[in-house]
Amino acid sequence: MGVYGRLHEPTGIAVSVAGFSGPMTVKVWLGTVAVVFAILQLVSALAMWGKLGGFSPSWASTAHRWSGRVAFLVAIPVAVHCLYAVGFADYSLRTVVHSALGCFFFGAFTTKMLVLPKRDLPGWVLPVAGGLVFTALIGIFLTSSVWYFTTFGVHL
């Protein structure tokens, strides 16, 4: 993704959704929604692994699967916007970090999905893969949505 984003000429064509003031607001709000569902992923994973004390509801694994699906599906239009409209941005430290984390996120997510059905791996592999995906998404959020909201304000 990074090589393609760096080598292709950005189209400037962006994802826009009715009700938002522009493509950037769509991107930051969808990114924010993805992070909310990623936090649900983290909490449900901690519950599934017994890391929340006695709180381990039977629906935690279902919540984990569905919050992950929603987070990923909401992140797709954001990635399309970034990759095709902007490309691999390197005009500031923030944009380089953001672009690199975006590429890392999709690589880490793909890796997590590939190791998920493997039952013969050490017990630490899946939590580490999930933690890397979560950490990358939080970094992306900090270098995009949080930056946007603190620079331009919170609005639709």
PDB file of C-alpha atoms in Angstrom:
ATOM      1  CA  MET A   1       0.000   0.000   0.000  1.00  0.00           C
ATOM      2  CA  GLY A   2       2.759   2.412   0.890  1.00  0.00           C
ATOM      3  CA  VAL A   3       4.643   1.858  -2.359  1.00  0.00           C
ATOM      4  CA  TYR A   4       1.471   2.290  -4.403  1.00  0.00           C
ATOM      5  CA  GLY A   5       0.466   5.363  -2.396  1.00  0.00           C
ATOM      6  CA  ARG A   6       3.925   6.857  -2.913  1.00  0.00           C
ATOM      7  CA  LEU A   7       4.282   6.090  -6.616  1.00  0.00           C
ATOM      8  CA  HIS A   8       0.832   6.898  -8.016  1.00  0.00           C
ATOM      9  CA  GLU A   9      -0.342  10.402  -8.749  1.00  0.00           C
ATOM     10  CA  PRO A  10      -3.001  11.339  -6.145  1.00  0.00           C
ATOM     11  CA  THR A  11      -6.386  11.781  -7.801  1.00  0.00           C
ATOM     12  CA  GLY A  12      -7.745  14.372  -5.404  1.00  0.00           C
ATOM     13  CA  ILE A  13     -11.085  12.526  -5.658  1.00  0.00           C
ATOM     14  CA  ALA A  14     -12.341  11.934  -2.151  1.00  0.00           C
ATOM     15  CA  VAL A  15     -15.038  10.046  -0.307  1.00  0.00           C
ATOM     16  CA  SER A  16     -17.903  12.377   0.483  1.00  0.00           C
ATOM     17  CA  VAL A  17     -21.094  11.574   2.329  1.00  0.00           C
ATOM     18  CA  ALA A  18     -24.245  13.681   2.469  1.00  0.00           C
ATOM     19  CA  GLY A  19     -24.624  15.549   5.738  1.00  0.00           C
ATOM     20  CA  PHE A  20     -20.930  16.330   6.141  1.00  0.00           C
ATOM     21  CA  SER A  21     -19.290  19.616   5.208  1.00  0.00           C
ATOM     22  CA  GLY A  22     -16.580  17.913   3.154  1.00  0.00           C
ATOM     23  CA  PRO A  23     -14.453  14.831   2.543  1.00  0.00           C
ATOM     24  CA  MET A  24     -12.070  15.545   5.408  1.00  0.00           C
ATOM     25  CA  THR A  25     -14.902  15.634   7.939  1.00  0.00           C
ATOM     26  CA  VAL A  26     -16.180  12.318   6.584  1.00  0.00           C
ATOM     27  CA  LYS A  27     -12.707  10.867   7.003  1.00  0.00           C
ATOM     28  CA  VAL A  28     -12.153  12.084  10.564  1.00  0.00           C
ATOM     29  CA  TRP A  29     -15.610  11.055  11.760  1.00  0.00           C
ATOM     30  CA  LEU A  30     -15.409   7.583  10.172  1.00  0.00           C
ATOM     31  CA  GLY A  31     -11.963   7.251  11.725  1.00  0.00           C
ATOM     32  CA  THR A  32     -13.416   8.221  15.078  1.00  0.00           C
ATOM     33  CA  VAL A  33     -16.174   5.620  14.722  1.00  0.00           C
ATOM     34  CA  ALA A  34     -13.528   3.004  13.873  1.00  0.00           C
ATOM     35  CA  VAL A  35     -11.636   3.877  17.057  1.00  0.00           C
ATOM     36  CA  VAL A  36     -14.797   3.615  19.179  1.00  0.00           C
ATOM     37  CA  PHE A  37     -15.381   0.110  17.828  1.00  0.00           C
ATOM     38  CA  ALA A  38     -11.687  -0.719  18.303  1.00  0.00           C
ATOM     39  CA  ILE A  39     -12.025   0.237  21.972  1.00  0.00           C
ATOM     40  CA  LEU A  40     -14.988  -2.152  22.162  1.00  0.00           C
ATOM     41  CA  GLN A  41     -12.673  -4.734  20.588  1.00  0.00           C
ATOM     42  CA  LEU A  42     -10.085  -4.161  23.287  1.00  0.00           C
ATOM     43  CA  VAL A  43     -12.583  -4.388  26.144  1.00  0.00           C
ATOM     44  CA  SER A  44     -14.235  -7.511  24.727  1.00  0.00           C
ATOM     45  CA  ALA A  45     -10.829  -9.147  24.146  1.00  0.00           C
ATOM     46  CA  LEU A  46      -9.812  -8.406  27.730  1.00  0.00           C
ATOM     47  CA  ALA A  47     -13.110  -9.923  28.907  1.00  0.00           C
ATOM     48  CA  MET A  48     -12.608 -13.022  26.744  1.00  0.00           C
ATOM     49  CA  TRP A  49      -9.075 -13.527  28.059  1.00  0.00           C
ATOM     50  CA  GLY A  50     -10.231 -13.099  31.677  1.00  0.00           C
ATOM     51  CA  LYS A  51      -8.302  -9.865  32.248  1.00  0.00           C
ATOM     52  CA  LEU A  52     -11.247  -7.875  33.664  1.00  0.00           C
ATOM     53  CA  GLY A  53     -11.540  -9.670  36.960  1.00  0.00           C
ATOM     54  CA  GLY A  54     -14.797 -11.576  37.157  1.00  0.00           C
ATOM     55  CA  PHE A  55     -16.314  -9.740  34.177  1.00  0.00           C
ATOM     56  CA  SER A  56     -16.420 -12.270  31.356  1.00  0.00           C
ATOM     57  CA  PRO A  57     -19.895 -12.248  29.792  1.00  0.00           C
ATOM     58  CA  SER A  58     -20.910 -14.974  27.382  1.00  0.00           C
ATOM     59  CA  TRP A  59     -21.505 -12.388  24.640  1.00  0.00           C
ATOM     60  CA  ALA A  60     -17.926 -11.016  24.769  1.00  0.00           C
ATOM     61  CA  SER A  61     -16.690 -13.124  21.832  1.00  0.00           C
ATOM     62  CA  THR A  62     -19.678 -12.112  19.683  1.00  0.00           C
ATOM     63  CA  ALA A  63     -19.155  -8.458  20.614  1.00  0.00           C
ATOM     64  CA  HIS A  64     -15.465  -8.845  19.788  1.00  0.00           C
ATOM     65  CA  ARG A  65     -16.114 -10.291  16.331  1.00  0.00           C
ATOM     66  CA  TRP A  66     -18.787  -7.765  15.380  1.00  0.00           C
ATOM     67  CA  SER A  67     -17.016  -4.691  16.747  1.00  0.00           C
ATOM     68  CA  GLY A  68     -13.938  -5.732  14.755  1.00  0.00           C
ATOM     69  CA  ARG A  69     -15.950  -6.173  11.590  1.00  0.00           C
ATOM     70  CA  VAL A  70     -17.605  -2.783  11.979  1.00  0.00           C
ATOM     71  CA  ALA A  71     -14.302  -1.062  12.815  1.00  0.00           C
ATOM     72  CA  PHE A  72     -12.666  -2.552   9.724  1.00  0.00           C
ATOM     73  CA  LEU A  73     -15.589  -1.777   7.405  1.00  0.00           C
ATOM     74  CA  VAL A  74     -15.709   1.826   8.613  1.00  0.00           C
ATOM     75  CA  ALA A  75     -11.939   2.135   8.101  1.00  0.00           C
ATOM     76  CA  ILE A  76     -12.101   1.053   4.429  1.00  0.00           C
ATOM     77  CA  PRO A  77     -13.514   4.321   2.988  1.00  0.00           C
ATOM     78  CA  VAL A  78     -10.972   6.231   5.075  1.00  0.00           C
ATOM     79  CA  ALA A  79      -8.135   4.159   3.615  1.00  0.00           C
ATOM     80  CA  VAL A  80      -9.512   4.590   0.089  1.00  0.00           C
ATOM     81  CA  HIS A  81      -9.641   8.348   0.603  1.00  0.00           C
ATOM     82  CA  CYS A  82      -6.089   8.440   1.943  1.00  0.00           C
ATOM     83  CA  LEU A  83      -4.593   6.092  -0.618  1.00  0.00           C
ATOM     84  CA  TYR A  84      -6.231   7.348  -3.799  1.00  0.00           C
ATOM     85  CA  ALA A  85      -6.991  11.001  -3.096  1.00  0.00           C
ATOM     86  CA  VAL A  86      -3.854  11.889  -1.146  1.00  0.00           C
ATOM     87  CA  GLY A  87      -1.302   9.114  -1.626  1.00  0.00           C
ATOM     88  CA  PHE A  88       1.589   8.544   0.773  1.00  0.00           C
ATOM     89  CA  ALA A  89       1.913  12.004   2.316  1.00  0.00           C
ATOM     90  CA  ASP A  90       5.362  13.112   3.425  1.00  0.00           C
ATOM     91  CA  TYR A  91       5.134  16.882   3.679  1.00  0.00           C
ATOM     92  CA  SER A  92       5.354  16.935   7.497  1.00  0.00           C
ATOM     93  CA  LEU A  93       6.330  14.614  10.322  1.00  0.00           C
ATOM     94  CA  ARG A  94       2.651  14.137  11.202  1.00  0.00           C
ATOM     95  CA  THR A  95       1.706  13.071   7.673  1.00  0.00           C
ATOM     96  CA  VAL A  96       4.686  10.718   7.325  1.00  0.00           C
ATOM     97  CA  VAL A  97       3.841   9.058  10.638  1.00  0.00           C
ATOM     98  CA  HIS A  98       0.158   8.907   9.654  1.00  0.00           C
ATOM     99  CA  SER A  99       0.907   7.364   6.253  1.00  0.00           C
ATOM    100  CA  ALA A 100       3.357   4.832   7.692  1.00  0.00           C
ATOM    101  CA  LEU A 101       0.918   3.838  10.439  1.00  0.00           C
ATOM    102  CA  GLY A 102      -1.858   3.426   7.863  1.00  0.00           C
ATOM    103  CA  CYS A 103       0.268   0.996   5.880  1.00  0.00           C
ATOM    104  CA  PHE A 104       1.349  -0.788   9.054  1.00  0.00           C
ATOM    105  CA  PHE A 105      -2.259  -1.052  10.255  1.00  0.00           C
ATOM    106  CA  PHE A 106      -3.453  -2.915   7.174  1.00  0.00           C
ATOM    107  CA  GLY A 107      -0.397  -5.185   7.221  1.00  0.00           C
ATOM    108  CA  ALA A 108      -0.884  -5.957  10.910  1.00  0.00           C
ATOM    109  CA  PHE A 109      -4.619  -6.506  10.400  1.00  0.00           C
ATOM    110  CA  THR A 110      -3.953  -8.913   7.533  1.00  0.00           C
ATOM    111  CA  THR A 111      -1.424 -10.775   9.674  1.00  0.00           C
ATOM    112  CA  LYS A 112      -3.907 -11.004  12.559  1.00  0.00           C
ATOM    113  CA  MET A 113      -6.573 -12.420  10.268  1.00  0.00           C
ATOM    114  CA  LEU A 114      -4.121 -14.990   8.883  1.00  0.00           C
ATOM    115  CA  VAL A 115      -3.001 -16.209  12.332  1.00  0.00           C
ATOM    116  CA  LEU A 116      -6.530 -16.227  13.769  1.00  0.00           C
ATOM    117  CA  PRO A 117      -7.478 -19.755  12.600  1.00  0.00           C
ATOM    118  CA  LYS A 118      -4.067 -21.226  13.513  1.00  0.00           C
ATOM    119  CA  ARG A 119      -4.444 -23.215  16.730  1.00  0.00           C
ATOM    120  CA  ASP A 120      -0.836 -24.428  17.019  1.00  0.00           C
ATOM    121  CA  LEU A 121       0.726 -20.990  17.628  1.00  0.00           C
ATOM    122  CA  PRO A 122       1.963 -19.843  21.042  1.00  0.00           C
ATOM    123  CA  GLY A 123      -0.732 -18.195  23.176  1.00  0.00           C
ATOM    124  CA  TRP A 124       0.898 -14.762  23.004  1.00  0.00           C
ATOM    125  CA  VAL A 125       0.735 -14.422  19.187  1.00  0.00           C
ATOM    126  CA  LEU A 126      -2.913 -13.408  18.812  1.00  0.00           C
ATOM    127  CA  PRO A 127      -2.924 -10.843  21.656  1.00  0.00           C
ATOM    128  CA  VAL A 128       0.293  -9.292  20.325  1.00  0.00           C
ATOM    129  CA  ALA A 129      -1.111  -9.130  16.779  1.00  0.00           C
ATOM    130  CA  GLY A 130      -4.343  -7.585  18.080  1.00  0.00           C
ATOM    131  CA  GLY A 131      -2.388  -5.154  20.230  1.00  0.00           C
ATOM    132  CA  LEU A 132      -0.329  -4.024  17.240  1.00  0.00           C
ATOM    133  CA  VAL A 133      -3.486  -3.480  15.174  1.00  0.00           C
ATOM    134  CA  PHE A 134      -5.079  -1.497  18.014  1.00  0.00           C
ATOM    135  CA  THR A 135      -1.945   0.570  18.664  1.00  0.00           C
ATOM    136  CA  ALA A 136      -1.569   1.415  14.977  1.00  0.00           C
ATOM    137  CA  LEU A 137      -5.205   2.500  14.759  1.00  0.00           C
ATOM    138  CA  ILE A 138      -4.830   4.733  17.821  1.00  0.00           C
ATOM    139  CA  GLY A 139      -1.712   6.285  16.246  1.00  0.00           C
ATOM    140  CA  ILE A 140      -3.620   6.883  13.015  1.00  0.00           C
ATOM    141  CA  PHE A 141      -6.459   8.444  15.023  1.00  0.00           C
ATOM    142  CA  LEU A 142      -4.078  10.757  16.900  1.00  0.00           C
ATOM    143  CA  THR A 143      -2.365  11.919  13.698  1.00  0.00           C
ATOM    144  CA  SER A 144      -5.629  12.500  11.828  1.00  0.00           C
ATOM    145  CA  SER A 145      -8.909  12.887  13.702  1.00  0.00           C
ATOM    146  CA  VAL A 146      -7.467  14.318  16.922  1.00  0.00           C
ATOM    147  CA  TRP A 147      -5.177  16.625  14.915  1.00  0.00           C
ATOM    148  CA  TYR A 148      -8.120  17.750  12.765  1.00  0.00           C
ATOM    149  CA  PHE A 149     -10.455  18.320  15.728  1.00  0.00           C
ATOM    150  CA  THR A 150      -7.830  20.336  17.627  1.00  0.00           C
ATOM    151  CA  THR A 151      -6.840  22.320  14.530  1.00  0.00           C
ATOM    152  CA  PHE A 152     -10.208  23.022  12.908  1.00  0.00           C
ATOM    153  CA  GLY A 153     -12.702  22.226  15.672  1.00  0.00           C
ATOM    154  CA  VAL A 154     -15.343  19.568  16.096  1.00  0.00           C
ATOM    155  CA  HIS A 155     -18.086  19.907  13.490  1.00  0.00           C
ATOM    156  CA  LEU A 156     -19.896  17.932  10.835  1.00  0.00           C
TER     157      LEU A 156
END
